[in-house]
Coordinates of C-alpha atoms and ligand atoms in Angstrom, one line a residue:
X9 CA 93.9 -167.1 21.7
X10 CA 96.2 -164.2 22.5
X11 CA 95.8 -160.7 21.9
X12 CA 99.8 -159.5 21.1
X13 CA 98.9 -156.2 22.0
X14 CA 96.2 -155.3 24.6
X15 CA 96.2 -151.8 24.1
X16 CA 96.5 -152.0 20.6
X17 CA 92.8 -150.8 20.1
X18 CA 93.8 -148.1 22.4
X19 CA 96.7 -146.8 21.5
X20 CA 96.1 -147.2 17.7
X21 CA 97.8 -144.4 15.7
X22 CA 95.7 -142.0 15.0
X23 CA 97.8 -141.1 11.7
X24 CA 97.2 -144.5 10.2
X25 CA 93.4 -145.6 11.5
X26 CA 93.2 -148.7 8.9
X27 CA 96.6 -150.4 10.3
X28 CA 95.2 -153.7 11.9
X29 CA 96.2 -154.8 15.4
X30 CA 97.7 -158.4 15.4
X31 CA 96.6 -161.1 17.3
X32 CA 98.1 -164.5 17.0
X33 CA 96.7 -168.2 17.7
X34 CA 99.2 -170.0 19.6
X35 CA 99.0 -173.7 19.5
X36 CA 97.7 -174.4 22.5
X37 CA 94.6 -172.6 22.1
X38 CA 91.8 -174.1 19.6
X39 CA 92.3 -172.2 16.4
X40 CA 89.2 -170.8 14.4
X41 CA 90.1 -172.6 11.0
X42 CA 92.5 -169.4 8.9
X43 CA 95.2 -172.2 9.0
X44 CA 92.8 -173.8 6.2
X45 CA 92.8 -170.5 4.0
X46 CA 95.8 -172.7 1.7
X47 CA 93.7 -175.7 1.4
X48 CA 90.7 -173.5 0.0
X49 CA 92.9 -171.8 -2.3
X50 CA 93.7 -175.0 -3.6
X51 CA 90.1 -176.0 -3.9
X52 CA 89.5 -173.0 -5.4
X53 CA 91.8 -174.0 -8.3
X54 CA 91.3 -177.7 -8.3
X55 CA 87.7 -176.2 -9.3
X56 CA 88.3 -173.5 -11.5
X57 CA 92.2 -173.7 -13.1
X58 CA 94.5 -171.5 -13.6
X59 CA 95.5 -169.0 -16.9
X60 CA 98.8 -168.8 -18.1
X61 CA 100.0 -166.5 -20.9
X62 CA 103.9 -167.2 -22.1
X63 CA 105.5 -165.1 -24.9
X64 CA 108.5 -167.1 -26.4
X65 CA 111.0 -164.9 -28.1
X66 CA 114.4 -163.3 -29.4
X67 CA 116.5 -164.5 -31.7
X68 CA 115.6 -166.5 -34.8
X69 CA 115.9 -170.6 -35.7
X70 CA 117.2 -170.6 -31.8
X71 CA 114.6 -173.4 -30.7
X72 CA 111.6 -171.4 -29.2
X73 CA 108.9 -173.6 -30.8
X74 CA 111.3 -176.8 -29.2
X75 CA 111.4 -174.9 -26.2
X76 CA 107.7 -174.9 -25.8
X77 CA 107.2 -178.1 -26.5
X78 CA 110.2 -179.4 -24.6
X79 CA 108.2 -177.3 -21.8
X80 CA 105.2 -179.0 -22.0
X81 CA 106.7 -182.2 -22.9
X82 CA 104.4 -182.7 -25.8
X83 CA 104.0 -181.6 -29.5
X84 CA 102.1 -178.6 -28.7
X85 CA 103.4 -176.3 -31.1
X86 CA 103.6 -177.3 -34.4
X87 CA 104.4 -174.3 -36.6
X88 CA 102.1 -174.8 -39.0
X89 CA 99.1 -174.8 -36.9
X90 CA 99.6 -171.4 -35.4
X91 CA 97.6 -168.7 -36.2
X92 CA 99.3 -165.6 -37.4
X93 CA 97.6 -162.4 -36.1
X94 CA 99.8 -159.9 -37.6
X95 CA 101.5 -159.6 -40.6
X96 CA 102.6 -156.4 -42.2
X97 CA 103.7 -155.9 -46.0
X98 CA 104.8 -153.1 -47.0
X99 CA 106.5 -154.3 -49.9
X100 CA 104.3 -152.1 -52.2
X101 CA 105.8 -149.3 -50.7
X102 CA 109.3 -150.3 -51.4
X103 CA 110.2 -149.9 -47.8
X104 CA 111.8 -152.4 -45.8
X105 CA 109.4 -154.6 -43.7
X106 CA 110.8 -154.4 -40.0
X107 CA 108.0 -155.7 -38.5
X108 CA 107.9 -158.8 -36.6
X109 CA 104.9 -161.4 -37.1
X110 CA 103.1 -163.1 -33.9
X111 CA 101.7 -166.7 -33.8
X112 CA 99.7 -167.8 -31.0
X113 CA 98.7 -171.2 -29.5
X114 CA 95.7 -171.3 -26.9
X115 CA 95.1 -174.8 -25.2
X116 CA 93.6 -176.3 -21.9
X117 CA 95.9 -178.6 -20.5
X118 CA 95.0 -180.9 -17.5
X119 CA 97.1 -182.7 -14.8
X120 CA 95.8 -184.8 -12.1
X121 CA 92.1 -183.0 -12.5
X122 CA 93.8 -179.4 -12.8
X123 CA 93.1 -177.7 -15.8
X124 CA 95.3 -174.9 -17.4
X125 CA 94.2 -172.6 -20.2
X126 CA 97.5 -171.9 -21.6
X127 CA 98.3 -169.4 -24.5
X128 CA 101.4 -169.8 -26.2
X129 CA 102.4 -166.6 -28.3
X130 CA 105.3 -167.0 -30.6
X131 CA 107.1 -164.7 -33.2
X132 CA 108.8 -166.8 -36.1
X133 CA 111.0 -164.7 -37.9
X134 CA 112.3 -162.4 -35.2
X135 CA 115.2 -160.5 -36.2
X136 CA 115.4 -162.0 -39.4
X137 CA 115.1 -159.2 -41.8
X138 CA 117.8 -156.8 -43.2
X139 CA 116.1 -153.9 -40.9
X140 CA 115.6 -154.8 -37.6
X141 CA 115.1 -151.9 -35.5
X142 CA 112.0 -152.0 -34.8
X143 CA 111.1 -155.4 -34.2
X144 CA 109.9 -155.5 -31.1
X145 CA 107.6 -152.8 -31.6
X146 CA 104.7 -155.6 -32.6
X147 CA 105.0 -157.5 -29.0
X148 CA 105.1 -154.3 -27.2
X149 CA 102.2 -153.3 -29.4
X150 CA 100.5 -157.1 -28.6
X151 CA 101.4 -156.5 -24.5
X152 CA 99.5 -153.3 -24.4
X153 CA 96.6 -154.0 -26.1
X154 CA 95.8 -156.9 -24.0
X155 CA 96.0 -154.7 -21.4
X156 CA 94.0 -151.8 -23.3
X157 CA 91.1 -154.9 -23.8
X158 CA 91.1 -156.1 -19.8
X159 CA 90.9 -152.2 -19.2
X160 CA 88.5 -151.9 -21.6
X161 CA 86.2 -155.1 -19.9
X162 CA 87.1 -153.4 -16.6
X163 CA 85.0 -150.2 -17.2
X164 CA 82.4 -152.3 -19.0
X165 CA 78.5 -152.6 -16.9
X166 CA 79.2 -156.5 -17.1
X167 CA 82.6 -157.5 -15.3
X168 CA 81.9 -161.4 -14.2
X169 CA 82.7 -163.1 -17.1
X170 CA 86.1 -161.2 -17.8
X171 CA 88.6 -162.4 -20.7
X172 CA 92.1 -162.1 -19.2
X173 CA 94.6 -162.5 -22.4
X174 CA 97.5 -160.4 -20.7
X175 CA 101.0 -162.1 -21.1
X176 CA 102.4 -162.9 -17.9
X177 CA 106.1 -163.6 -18.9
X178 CA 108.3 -163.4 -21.7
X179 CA 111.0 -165.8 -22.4
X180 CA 113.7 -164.4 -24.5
X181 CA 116.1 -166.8 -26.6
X182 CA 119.2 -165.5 -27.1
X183 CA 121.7 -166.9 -29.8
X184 CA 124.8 -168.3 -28.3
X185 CA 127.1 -167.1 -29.7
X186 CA 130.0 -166.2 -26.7
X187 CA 130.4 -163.0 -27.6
X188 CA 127.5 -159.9 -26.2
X189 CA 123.9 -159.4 -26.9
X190 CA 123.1 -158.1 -29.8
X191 CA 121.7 -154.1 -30.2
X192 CA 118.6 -155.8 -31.6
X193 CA 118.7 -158.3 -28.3
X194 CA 118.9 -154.9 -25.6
X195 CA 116.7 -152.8 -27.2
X196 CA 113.9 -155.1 -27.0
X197 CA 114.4 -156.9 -23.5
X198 CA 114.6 -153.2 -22.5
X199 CA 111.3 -152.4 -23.9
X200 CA 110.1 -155.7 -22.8
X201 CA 110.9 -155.7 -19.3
X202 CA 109.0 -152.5 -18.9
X203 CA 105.6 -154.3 -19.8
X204 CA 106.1 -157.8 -18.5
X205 CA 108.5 -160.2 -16.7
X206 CA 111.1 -160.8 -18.8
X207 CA 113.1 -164.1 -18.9
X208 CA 116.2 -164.4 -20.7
X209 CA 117.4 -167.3 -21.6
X210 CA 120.6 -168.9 -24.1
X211 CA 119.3 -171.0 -26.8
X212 CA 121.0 -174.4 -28.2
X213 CA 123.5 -173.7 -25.3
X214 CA 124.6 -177.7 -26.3
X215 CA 126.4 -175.3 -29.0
X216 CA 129.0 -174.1 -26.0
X217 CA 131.6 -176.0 -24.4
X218 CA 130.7 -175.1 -20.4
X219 CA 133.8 -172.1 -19.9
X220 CA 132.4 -170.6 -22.8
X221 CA 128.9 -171.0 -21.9
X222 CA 129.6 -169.8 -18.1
X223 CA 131.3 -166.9 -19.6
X224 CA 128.6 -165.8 -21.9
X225 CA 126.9 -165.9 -18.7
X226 CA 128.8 -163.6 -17.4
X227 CA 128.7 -161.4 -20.2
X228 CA 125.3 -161.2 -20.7
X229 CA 124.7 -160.2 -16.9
X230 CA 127.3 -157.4 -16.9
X231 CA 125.1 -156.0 -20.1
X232 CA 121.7 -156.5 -18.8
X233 CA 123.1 -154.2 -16.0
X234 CA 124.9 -151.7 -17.8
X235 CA 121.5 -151.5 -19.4
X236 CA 119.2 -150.9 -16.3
X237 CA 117.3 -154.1 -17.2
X238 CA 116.3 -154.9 -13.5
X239 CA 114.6 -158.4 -14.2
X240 CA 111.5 -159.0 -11.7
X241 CA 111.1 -155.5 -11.1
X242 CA 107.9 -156.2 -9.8
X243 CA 108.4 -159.7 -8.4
X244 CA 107.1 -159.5 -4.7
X245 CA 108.7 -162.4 -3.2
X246 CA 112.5 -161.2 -2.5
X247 CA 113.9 -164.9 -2.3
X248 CA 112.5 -165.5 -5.9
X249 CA 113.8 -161.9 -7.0
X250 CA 117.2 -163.3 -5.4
X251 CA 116.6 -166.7 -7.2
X252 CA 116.1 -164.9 -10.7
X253 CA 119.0 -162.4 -10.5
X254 CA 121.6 -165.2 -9.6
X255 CA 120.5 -167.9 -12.1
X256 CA 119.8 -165.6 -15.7
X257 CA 120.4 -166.6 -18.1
X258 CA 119.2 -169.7 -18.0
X259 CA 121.2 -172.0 -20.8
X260 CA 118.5 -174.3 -22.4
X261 CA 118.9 -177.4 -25.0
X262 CA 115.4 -178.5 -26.4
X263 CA 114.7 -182.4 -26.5
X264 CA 114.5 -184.1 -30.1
X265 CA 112.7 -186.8 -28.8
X266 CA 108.8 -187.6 -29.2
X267 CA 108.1 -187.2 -25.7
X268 CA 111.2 -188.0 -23.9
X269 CA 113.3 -184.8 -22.4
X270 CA 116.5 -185.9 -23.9
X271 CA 118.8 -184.6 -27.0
X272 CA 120.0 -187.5 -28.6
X273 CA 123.6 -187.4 -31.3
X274 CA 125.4 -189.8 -32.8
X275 CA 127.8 -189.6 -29.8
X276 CA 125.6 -190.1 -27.0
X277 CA 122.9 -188.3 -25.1
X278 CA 121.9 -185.1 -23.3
X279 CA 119.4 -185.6 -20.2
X280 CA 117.5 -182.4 -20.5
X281 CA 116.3 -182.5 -17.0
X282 CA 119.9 -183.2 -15.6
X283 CA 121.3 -179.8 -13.9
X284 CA 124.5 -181.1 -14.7
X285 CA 123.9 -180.6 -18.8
X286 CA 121.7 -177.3 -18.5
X287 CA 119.2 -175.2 -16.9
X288 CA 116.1 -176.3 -18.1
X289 CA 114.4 -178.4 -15.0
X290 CA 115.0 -174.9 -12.8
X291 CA 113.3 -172.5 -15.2
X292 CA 111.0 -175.1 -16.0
X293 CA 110.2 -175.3 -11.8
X294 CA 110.1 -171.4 -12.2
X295 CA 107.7 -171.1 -14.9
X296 CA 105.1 -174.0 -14.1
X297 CA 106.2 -175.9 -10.7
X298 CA 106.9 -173.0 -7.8
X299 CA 106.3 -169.7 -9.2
X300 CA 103.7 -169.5 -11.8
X301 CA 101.3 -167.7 -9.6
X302 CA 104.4 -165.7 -8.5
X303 CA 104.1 -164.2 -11.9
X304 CA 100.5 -164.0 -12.6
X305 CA 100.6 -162.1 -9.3
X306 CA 103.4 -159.4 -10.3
X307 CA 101.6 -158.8 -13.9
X308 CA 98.7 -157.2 -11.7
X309 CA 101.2 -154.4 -10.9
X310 CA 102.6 -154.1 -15.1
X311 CA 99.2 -154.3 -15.6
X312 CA 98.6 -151.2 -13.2
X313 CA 101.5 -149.1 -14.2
X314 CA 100.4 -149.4 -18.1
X315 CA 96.9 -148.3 -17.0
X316 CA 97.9 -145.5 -14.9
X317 CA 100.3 -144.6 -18.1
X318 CA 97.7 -144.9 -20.3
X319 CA 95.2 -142.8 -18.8
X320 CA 97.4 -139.9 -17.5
X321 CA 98.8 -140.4 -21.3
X322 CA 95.5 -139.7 -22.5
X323 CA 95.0 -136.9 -20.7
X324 CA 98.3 -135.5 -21.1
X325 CA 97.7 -136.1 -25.3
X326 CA 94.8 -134.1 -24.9
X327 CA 96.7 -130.9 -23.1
X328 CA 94.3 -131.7 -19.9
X329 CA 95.5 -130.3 -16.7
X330 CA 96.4 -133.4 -14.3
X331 CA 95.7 -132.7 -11.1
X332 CA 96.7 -135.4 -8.3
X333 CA 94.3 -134.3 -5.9
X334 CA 91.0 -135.1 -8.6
X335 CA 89.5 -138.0 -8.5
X336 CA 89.3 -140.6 -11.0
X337 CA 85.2 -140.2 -11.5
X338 CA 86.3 -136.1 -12.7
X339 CA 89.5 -137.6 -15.3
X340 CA 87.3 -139.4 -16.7
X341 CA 84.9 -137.1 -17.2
X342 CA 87.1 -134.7 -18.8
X343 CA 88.5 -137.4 -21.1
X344 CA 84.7 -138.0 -22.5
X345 CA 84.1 -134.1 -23.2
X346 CA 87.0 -134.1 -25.8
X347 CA 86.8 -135.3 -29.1
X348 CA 87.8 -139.3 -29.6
X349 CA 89.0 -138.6 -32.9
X350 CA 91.8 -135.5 -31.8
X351 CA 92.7 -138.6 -29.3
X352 CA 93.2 -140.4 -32.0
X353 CA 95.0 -138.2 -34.6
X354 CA 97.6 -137.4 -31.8
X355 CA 98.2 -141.1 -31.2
X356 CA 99.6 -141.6 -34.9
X357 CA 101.4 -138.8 -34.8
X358 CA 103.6 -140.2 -31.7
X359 CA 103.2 -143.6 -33.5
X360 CA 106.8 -144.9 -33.7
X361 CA 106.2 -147.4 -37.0
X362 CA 104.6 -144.4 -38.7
X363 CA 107.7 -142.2 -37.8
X364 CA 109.8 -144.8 -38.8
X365 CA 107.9 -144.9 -42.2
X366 CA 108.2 -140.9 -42.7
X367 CA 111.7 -141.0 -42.1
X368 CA 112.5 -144.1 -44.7
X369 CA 110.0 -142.0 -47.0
X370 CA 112.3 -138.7 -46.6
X371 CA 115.4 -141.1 -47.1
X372 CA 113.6 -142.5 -50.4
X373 CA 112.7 -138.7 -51.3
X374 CA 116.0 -137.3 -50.8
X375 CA 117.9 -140.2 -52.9
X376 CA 115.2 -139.2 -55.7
X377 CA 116.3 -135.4 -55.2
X378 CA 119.9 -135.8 -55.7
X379 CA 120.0 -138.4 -58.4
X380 CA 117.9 -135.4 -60.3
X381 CA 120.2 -132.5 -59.2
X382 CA 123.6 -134.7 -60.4
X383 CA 121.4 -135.5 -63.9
X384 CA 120.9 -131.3 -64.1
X385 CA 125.0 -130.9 -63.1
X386 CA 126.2 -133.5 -66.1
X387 CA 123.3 -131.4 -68.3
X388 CA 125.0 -128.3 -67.6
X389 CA 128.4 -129.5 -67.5
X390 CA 127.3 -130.8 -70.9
X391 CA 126.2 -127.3 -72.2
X392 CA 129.1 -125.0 -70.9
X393 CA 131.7 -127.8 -72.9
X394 CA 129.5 -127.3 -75.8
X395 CA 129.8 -123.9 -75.4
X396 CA 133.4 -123.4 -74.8
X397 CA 133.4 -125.3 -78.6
X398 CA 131.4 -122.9 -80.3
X399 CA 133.4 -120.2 -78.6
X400 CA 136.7 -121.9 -79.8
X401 CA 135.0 -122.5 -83.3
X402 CA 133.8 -118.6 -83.5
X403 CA 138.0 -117.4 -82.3
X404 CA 139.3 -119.3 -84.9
X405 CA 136.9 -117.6 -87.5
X406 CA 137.2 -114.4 -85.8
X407 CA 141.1 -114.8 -86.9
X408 CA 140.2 -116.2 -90.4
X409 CA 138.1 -113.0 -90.9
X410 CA 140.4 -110.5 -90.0
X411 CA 143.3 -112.0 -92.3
X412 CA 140.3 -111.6 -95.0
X413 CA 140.0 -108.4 -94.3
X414 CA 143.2 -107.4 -94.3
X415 CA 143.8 -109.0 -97.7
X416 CA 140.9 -107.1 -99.5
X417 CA 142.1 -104.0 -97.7
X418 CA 145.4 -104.3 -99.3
X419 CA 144.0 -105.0 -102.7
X420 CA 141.2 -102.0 -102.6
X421 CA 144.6 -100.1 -102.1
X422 CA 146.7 -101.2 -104.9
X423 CA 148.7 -103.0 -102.9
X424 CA 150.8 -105.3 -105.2
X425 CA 150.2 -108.8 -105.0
X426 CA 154.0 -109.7 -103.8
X427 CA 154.3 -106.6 -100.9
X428 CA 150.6 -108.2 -99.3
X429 CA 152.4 -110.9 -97.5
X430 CA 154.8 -108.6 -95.6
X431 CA 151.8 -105.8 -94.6
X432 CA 149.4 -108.5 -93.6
X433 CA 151.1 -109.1 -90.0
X434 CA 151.2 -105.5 -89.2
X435 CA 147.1 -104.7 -90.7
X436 CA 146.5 -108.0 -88.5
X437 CA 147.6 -106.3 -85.4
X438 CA 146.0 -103.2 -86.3
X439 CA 142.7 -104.7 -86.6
X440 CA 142.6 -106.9 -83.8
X441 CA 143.7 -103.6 -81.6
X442 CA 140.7 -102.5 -80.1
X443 CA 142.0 -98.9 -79.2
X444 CA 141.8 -98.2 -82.7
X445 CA 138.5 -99.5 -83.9
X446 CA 136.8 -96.2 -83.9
X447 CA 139.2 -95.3 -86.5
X448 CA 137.1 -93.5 -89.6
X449 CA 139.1 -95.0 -92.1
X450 CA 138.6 -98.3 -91.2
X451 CA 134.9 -98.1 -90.8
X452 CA 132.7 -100.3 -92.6
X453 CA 135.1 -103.1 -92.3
X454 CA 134.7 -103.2 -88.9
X455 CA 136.6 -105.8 -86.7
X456 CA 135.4 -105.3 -83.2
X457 CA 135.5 -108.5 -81.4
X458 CA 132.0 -108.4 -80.1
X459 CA 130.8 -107.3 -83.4
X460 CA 132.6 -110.3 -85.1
X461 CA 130.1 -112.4 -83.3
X462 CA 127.4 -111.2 -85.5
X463 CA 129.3 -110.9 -88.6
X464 CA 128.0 -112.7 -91.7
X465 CA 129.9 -114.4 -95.3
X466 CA 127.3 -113.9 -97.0
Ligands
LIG530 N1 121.6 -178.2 -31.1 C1 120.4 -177.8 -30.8 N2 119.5 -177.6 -31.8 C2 118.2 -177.3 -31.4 C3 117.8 -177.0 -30.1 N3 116.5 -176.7 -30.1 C4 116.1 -176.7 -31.3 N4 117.1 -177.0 -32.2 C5 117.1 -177.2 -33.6 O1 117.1 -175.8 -34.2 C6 116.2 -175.8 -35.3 C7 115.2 -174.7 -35.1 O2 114.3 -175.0 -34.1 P1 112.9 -174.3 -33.8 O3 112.4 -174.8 -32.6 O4 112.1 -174.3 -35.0 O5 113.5 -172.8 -33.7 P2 112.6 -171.4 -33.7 O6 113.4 -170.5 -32.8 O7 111.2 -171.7 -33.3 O8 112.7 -171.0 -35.2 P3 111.9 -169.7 -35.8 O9 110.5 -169.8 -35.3 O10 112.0 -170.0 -37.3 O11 112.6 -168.5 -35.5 C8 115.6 -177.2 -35.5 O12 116.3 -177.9 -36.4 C9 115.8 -177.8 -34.1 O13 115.9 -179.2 -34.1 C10 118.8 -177.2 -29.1 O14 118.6 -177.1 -27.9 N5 120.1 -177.6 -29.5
LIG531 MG1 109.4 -171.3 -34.3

């Protein structure tokens, strides 16, 4: 044994009082047995398993439940015998239904004496309906509450027998069609990589000649940048990181065979396996063979940044002061003097499905309001046409009246019969003159226009 640094002890920073001092076994010396630490580690797993939680995504009739069971090389996903967990119908409402429903699979599996409790989660129907923009809201919503329930277990008396259901890494299945990602696609691996580690991956890529499938590539890389979606932010190991960045997407073809990893056509044969035809043996090595544990390890720190979130969230929600310097034991205690249920009202009111709903209400509303308004215009323009009749009708017996009147003016005067024809233009102009309707000889007879109005031949 040699101690690296003698005066390590000694000269040990005073700044930093827990940095350890190395000391290093060299191979001459007899070592004290840390060399063994992998071996127990294995033990310890031989003994006790491992937990693995997939979410299989994106877009729809793409092969995810072939995917899965391409994975596992075994029928382990038959749709049918998936539970749903979450399905939303809001048909009554008349509103669209943009919600997205989750199926999940939980199964041991076991391999040379190693057992592996593996849950599947799976969301049929993704992206199918005519409104789409919020469908990733439900496997957001899934991600955080399994890690609102191991947080919830966490501050519970009894913590040995822990039920640890958060998803460890999402594939994402994107349709090949050589030309971008879709809005809906973005959005959600956005959203998605900020809760778990996010694997995106080209389905039925047997659909693309190679060019066009290395220059989807290409594509889809350029827009997961443009977008800020750093995959494996939190991936420890920077070879891996490395490993990820350069080989995303990953372009996948599912086998059609019972237990055989190969797509079989009329015209011959895919090896699924074979790097040559696609991806699928180095993202299967990723996700199972060399760096499962890889991302079990790097959920612990999504875990911890949605549970830092959450709490400072809460406290924020509830117009607390957050001070850095307090300790957690004096947050919490703050958070239990205020009432649960003003927690709770704020929480919907931020809730982005209810928003959502609110706005497609007003939208509905406001449809409502102006089919009424352009019913009240056609009334109206209804009415004043109406009205513009009866004002026509009313002229023309206005006139009639007045010729009347000028007839039986000419006969209370004598007139004869064969002169009334010649005066009746002039008394006509006369009485439709309103300078001279004050005229005293002429009362009684009146011709006013606005009196006409009210005039009666009775
Ligand atoms: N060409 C080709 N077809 C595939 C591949 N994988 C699956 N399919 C076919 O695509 C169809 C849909 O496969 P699924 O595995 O049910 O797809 P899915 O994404 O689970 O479908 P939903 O859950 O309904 O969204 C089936 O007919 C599969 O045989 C593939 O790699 N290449
Ligand atoms: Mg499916």
């Amino acid at each position: 044994m040699c101690l690296e640094n003698n005066d390590a002890l000694a000269t040990l920073d005073s700044s930093s009082p827990h940095r350890p001092c190395c000391f290093l076994f060299e191979q001459s010396t007899k070592n004290v047995g840390l060399s063994y630490l992998a071996p127990q580690r294995e033990k310890f797993i031989h003994r006790n398993g491992g937990h693995f939680s997939l979410m299989v995504t994106g877009a729809f009739n793409c092969g995810k439940t072939s995917f899965i069971n391409t994975l596992f090389n075994s029928d382990l996903a038959p749709v049918e015998s998936l539970s749903s967990i979450n399905s939303n119908d809001d048909s009554s409402l008349g509103l669209t239904n943009p919600l997205t429903s989750l199926k999940i699979l939980n199964i041991e599996l076991i391999e040379d004496g190693v057992p592996l409790e593996l849950n599947v989660i799976e969301t049929p129907g993704f992206g199918e309906s005519i409104d789409n923009q919020c469908s990733w809201i439900p496997l957001i919503n899934y991600i955080e509450q399994q890690f609102n329930f191991y947080a919830f277990q966490e501050e519970q008396p009894e913590r040995n027998q822990l039920v640890d259901s958060r998803v460890h890494v999402c594939i994402y299945v994107i349709y090949p069609s050589n030309h971008a990602l879709l809005p809906l696609d973005i959005i959600s691996m956005k959203e998605l990589n900020e809760k778990i580690n996010l694997i995106p991956v080209i389905g039925k890529s047997d659909c693309l000649t190679y060019e066009e499938l290395n220059n989807f590539k290409k594509i889809i890389k350029n827009q997961l940048i443009e977008n800020n979606i750093e995959i494996g932010k939190f991936i420890l190991d920077q070879s891996l990181k490395s490993k990820l960045t350069s080989q995303i997407p990953y372009a996948i073809i599912n086998s059609n065979e019972k237990n055989q990893l190969i797509r079989k056509y009329d015209y011959g044969i895919i090896e699924i396996e074979n790097s040559d035809h696609c991806d699928f043996a180095s993202l299967r090595n990723l996700l199972i063979t060399e760096n499962m544990l890889d991302f079990i390890e790097s959920t612990e720190y999504y875990y911890e940044s949605h549970r830092s979130n959450c709490f400072n969230n809460r406290l924020k929600i509830l117009n607390l002061p957050i001070n850095e310097n307090e300790d957690g034991l004096h947050q919490y205690l703050k958070y239990h003097q205020l009432n649960y249920q003003s927690y709770q009202r704020k929480i919907n009111e931020i809730d982005p499905i209810l928003d959502l709903k609110q706005k497609q209400l007003k939208d509905v509303f406001a449809i409502v309001v102006s089919k009424q308004e352009n019913r009240f215009k056609e009334w109206k323009k209804a009415l004043i046409e109406k009205q513009d009749e009866l004002n026509a009708d009313i002229a023309k017996l206005h006139t009639k009246l007045i010729g009347l009147k000028e007839i039986i003016y000419l006969l209370e005067s004598g007139t004869p019969a064969d002169e009334i024809d010649s005066n009746r233009t002039s008394l006509a102009q006369y009485y439709t003159d309103d300078s001279i309707n004050d005229d005293e000889s002429f009362r009684g007879i009146s011709s006013s226009k606005s009196e006409t109005h009210f005039f009666s031949f009775q």
